[in-house]
Tab-separated table of C-alpha atoms in Angstrom:
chain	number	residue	atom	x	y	z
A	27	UNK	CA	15.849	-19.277	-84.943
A	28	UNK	CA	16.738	-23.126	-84.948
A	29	UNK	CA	19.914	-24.301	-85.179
A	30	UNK	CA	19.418	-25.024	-88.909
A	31	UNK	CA	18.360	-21.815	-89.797
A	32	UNK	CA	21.976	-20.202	-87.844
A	33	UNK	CA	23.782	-22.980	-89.886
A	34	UNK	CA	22.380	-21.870	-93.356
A	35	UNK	CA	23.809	-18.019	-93.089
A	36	UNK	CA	26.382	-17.132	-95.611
A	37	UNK	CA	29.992	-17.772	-93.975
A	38	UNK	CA	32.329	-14.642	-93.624
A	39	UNK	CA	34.609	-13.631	-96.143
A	40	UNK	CA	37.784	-12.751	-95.735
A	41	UNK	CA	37.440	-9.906	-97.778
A	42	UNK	CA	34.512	-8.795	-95.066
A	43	UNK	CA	37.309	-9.918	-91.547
A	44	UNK	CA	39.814	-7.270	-93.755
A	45	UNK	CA	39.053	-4.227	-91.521
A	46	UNK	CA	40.180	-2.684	-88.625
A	47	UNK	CA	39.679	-4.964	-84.990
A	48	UNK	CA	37.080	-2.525	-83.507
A	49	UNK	CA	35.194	-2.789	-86.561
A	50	UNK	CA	35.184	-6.574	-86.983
A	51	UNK	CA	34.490	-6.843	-82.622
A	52	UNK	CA	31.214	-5.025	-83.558
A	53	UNK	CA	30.402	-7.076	-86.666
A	54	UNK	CA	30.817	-10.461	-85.095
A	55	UNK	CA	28.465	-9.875	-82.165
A	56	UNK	CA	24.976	-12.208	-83.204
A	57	UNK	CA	27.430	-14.487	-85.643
A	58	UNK	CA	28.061	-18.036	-85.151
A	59	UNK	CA	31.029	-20.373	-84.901
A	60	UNK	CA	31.149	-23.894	-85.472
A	61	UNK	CA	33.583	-26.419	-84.717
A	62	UNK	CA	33.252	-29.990	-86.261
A	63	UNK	CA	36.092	-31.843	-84.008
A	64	UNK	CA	36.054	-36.108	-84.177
A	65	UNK	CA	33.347	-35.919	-81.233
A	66	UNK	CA	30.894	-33.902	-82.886
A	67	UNK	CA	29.804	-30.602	-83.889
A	68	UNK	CA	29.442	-27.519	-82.037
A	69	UNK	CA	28.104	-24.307	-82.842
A	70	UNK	CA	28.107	-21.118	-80.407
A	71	UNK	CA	26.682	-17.537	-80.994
A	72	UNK	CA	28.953	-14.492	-79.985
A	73	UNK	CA	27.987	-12.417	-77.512
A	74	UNK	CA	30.352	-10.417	-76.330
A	75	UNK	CA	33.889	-9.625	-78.261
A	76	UNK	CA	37.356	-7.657	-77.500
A	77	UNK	CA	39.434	-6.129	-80.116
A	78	UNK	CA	43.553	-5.877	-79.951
A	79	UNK	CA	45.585	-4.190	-81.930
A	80	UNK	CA	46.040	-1.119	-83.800
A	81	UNK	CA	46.065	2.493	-82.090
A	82	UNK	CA	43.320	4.649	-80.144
A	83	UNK	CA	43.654	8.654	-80.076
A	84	UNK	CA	47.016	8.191	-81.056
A	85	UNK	CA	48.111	5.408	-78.819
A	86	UNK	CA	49.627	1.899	-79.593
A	87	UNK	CA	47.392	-0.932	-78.343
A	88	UNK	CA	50.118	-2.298	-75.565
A	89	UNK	CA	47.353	-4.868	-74.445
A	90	UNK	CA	47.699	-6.699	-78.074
A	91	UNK	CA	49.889	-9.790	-77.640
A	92	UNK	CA	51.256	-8.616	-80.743
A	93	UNK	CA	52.552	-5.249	-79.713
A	94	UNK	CA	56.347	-6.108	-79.169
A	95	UNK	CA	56.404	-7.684	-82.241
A	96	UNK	CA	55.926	-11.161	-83.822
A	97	UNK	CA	56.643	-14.404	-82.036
A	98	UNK	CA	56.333	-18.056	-82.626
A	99	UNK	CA	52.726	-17.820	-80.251
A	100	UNK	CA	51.608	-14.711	-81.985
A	101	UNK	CA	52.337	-15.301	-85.295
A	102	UNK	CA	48.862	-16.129	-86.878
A	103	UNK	CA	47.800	-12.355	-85.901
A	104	UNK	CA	50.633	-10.865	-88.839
A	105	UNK	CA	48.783	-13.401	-91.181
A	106	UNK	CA	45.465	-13.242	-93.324
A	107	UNK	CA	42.230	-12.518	-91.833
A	108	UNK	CA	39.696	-15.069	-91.112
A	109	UNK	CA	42.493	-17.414	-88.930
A	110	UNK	CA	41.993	-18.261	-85.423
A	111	UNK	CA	44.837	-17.421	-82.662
A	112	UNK	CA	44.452	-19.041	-79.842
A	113	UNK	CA	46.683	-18.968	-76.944
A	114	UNK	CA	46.603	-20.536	-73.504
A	115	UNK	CA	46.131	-18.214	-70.232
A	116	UNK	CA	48.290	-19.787	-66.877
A	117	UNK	CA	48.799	-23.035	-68.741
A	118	UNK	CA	45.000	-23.859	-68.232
A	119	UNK	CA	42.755	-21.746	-70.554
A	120	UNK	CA	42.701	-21.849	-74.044
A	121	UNK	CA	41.441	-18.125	-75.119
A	122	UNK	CA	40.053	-18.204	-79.132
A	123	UNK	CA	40.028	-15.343	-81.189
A	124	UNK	CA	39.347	-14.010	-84.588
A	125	UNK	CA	42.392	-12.373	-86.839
A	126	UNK	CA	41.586	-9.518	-88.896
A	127	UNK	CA	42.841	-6.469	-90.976
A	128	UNK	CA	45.340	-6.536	-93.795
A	129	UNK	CA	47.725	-9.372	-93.729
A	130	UNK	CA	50.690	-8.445	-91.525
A	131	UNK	CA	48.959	-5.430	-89.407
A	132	UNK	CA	48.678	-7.705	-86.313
A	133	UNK	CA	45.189	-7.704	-85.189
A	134	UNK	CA	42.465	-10.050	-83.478
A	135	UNK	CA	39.108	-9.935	-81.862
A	136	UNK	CA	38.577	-11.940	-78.789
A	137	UNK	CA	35.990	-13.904	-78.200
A	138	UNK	CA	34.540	-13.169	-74.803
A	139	UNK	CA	31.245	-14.867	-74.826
A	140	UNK	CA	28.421	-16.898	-76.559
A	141	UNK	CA	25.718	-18.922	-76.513
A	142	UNK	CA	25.190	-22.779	-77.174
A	143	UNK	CA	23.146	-22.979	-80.454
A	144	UNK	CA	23.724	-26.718	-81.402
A	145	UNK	CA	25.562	-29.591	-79.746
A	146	UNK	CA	24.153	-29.391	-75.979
A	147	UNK	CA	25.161	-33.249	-75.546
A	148	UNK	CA	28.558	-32.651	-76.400
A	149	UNK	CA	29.445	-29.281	-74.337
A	150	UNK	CA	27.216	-30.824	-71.488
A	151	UNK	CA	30.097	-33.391	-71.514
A	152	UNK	CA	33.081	-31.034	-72.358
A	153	UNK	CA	31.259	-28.651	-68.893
A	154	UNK	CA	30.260	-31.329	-66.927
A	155	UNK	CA	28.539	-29.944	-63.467
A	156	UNK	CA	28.260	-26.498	-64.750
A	157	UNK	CA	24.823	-24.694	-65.762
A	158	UNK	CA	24.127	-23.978	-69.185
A	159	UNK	CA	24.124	-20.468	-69.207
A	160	UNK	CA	27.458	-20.612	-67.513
A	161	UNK	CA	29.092	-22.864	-70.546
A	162	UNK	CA	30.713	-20.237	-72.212
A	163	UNK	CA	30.298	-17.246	-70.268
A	164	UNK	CA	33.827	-16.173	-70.213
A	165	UNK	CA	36.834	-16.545	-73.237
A	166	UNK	CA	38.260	-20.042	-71.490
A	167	UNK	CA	34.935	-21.500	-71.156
A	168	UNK	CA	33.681	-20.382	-74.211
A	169	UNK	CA	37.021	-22.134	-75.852
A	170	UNK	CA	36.567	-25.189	-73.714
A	171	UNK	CA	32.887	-25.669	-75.097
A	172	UNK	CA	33.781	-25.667	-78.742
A	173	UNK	CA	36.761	-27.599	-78.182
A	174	UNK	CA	39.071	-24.618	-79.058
A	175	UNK	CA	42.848	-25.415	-78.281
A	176	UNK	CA	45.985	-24.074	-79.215
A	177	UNK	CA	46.222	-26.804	-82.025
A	178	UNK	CA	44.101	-24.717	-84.085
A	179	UNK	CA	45.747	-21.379	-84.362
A	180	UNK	CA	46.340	-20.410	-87.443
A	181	UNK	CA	43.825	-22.575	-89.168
A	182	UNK	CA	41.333	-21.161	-90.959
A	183	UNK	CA	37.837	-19.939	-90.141
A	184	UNK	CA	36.390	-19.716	-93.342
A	185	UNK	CA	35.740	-22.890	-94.599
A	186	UNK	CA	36.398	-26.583	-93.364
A	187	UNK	CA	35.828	-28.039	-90.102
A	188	UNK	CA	36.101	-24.629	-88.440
A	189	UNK	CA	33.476	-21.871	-90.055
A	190	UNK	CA	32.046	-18.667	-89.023
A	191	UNK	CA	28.625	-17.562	-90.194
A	192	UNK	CA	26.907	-14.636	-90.727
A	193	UNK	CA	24.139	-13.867	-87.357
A	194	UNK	CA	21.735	-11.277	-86.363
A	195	UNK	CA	20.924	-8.743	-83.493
A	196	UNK	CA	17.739	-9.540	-82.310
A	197	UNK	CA	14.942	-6.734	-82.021
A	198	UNK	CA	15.057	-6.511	-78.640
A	199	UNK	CA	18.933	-6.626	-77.974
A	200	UNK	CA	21.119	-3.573	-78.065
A	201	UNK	CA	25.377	-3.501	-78.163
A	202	UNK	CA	27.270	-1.752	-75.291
A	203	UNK	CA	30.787	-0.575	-75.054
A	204	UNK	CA	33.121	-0.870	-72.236
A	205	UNK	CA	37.002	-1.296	-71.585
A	206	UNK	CA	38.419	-4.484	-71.634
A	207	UNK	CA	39.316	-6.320	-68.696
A	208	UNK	CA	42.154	-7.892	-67.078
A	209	UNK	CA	44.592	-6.325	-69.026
A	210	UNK	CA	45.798	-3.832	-66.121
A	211	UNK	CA	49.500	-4.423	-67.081
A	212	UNK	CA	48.867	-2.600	-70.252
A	213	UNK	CA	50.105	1.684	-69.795
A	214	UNK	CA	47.605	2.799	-72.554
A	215	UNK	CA	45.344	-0.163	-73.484
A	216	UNK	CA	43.814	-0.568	-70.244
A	217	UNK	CA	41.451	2.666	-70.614
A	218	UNK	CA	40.523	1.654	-74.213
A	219	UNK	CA	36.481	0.770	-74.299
A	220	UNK	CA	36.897	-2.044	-76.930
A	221	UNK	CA	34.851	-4.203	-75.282
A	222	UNK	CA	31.478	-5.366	-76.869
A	223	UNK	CA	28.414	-6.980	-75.604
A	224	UNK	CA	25.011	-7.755	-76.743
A	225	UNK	CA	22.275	-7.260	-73.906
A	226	UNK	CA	18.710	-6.882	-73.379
A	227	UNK	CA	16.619	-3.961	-74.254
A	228	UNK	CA	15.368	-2.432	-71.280
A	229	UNK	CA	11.450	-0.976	-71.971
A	230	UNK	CA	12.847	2.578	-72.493
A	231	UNK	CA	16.084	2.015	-74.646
């Protein structure tokens, strides 16, 4: 599908982000992002998501950023859906996510991964010496390729110079499920498999 084509999908409602964070981690695999900054525009598709917040066979979600309650950093995950949150990991990576659910359940899905669907000349910049398939590979580089920063948290997704559209799974890609990672400081949320990734079909899935 060209670029076009991705940019011509209905955006997301908020009434459609209004749902649990599993849920939404799921439905945002195959949608795009887009980021019109003063350099240019971006747009990435998701490929691989984390959800925070909320409980899982009865536990709390102590990995959520919001689980001790609301801050000045985490306050745009107690708002409306369809916000970003972004926060910044060591004082070097920006990490971008999606709020969800009701307005004040604190909730958000992380955006793990993607792929480059418009603006190569731009991110090639923004990544210089790295391969394109390693652009946004992880939630820092992903950020760093839309020029994602902590400026934008709490602005909205939904409309503007920041929008999220409506994708696909492809025929031949399936969704796993895994724990998150590199949340081993968390008692109960480290063992929750919140994790989601589009991959390939092998010939007997």
């Amino acid at each position: 599908m060209s670029a076009l084509n991705w940019f011509r999908r209905p955006r997301f409602t908020q009434e459609e982000l209004t749902t649990d964070a599993v849920t939404a981690a799921r439905r945002l695999l195959g949608a795009t992002l887009w980021h019109r900054s003063p350099e240019g525009l971006v747009g990435i598709r998701l490929t691989e998501t984390e959800a925070y917040g909320g409980t899982y066979r009865g536990h709390p979600d102590d990995a959520s950023h919001a689980y001790r309650g609301e801050t000045n950093r985490n306050r745009p995950m107690f708002g409306p859906a369809g916000h970003m949150y972004v926060y910044l990991v060591y004082g070097l990576h920006h990490c971008a996510n999606i709020v969800v659910d009701v307005d004040g359940m604190p909730a958000a899905v992380l955006l793990r991964a993607g792929k480059i669907i418009y603006g190569d000349d731009l991110v090639r910049v923004r990544r210089a010496g790295i391969r394109p398939e390693h652009w946004a590979d992880g939630p820092g580089k992903l950020a760093r390729a839309l020029g994602i920063s902590t400026a934008l948290s709490g602005k909205t997704v939904l409309s503007g110079y920041l929008q999220l559209r409506h994708g696909k799974i492809a025929n031949d890609e399936r969704i796993v499920r895994n724990v998150r990672r590199g949340i081993d400081y968390a008692t109960y949320g480290k063992s929750f498999p919140w994790q989601f990734k589009l991959i390939k079909k092998r010939k007997n899935d």
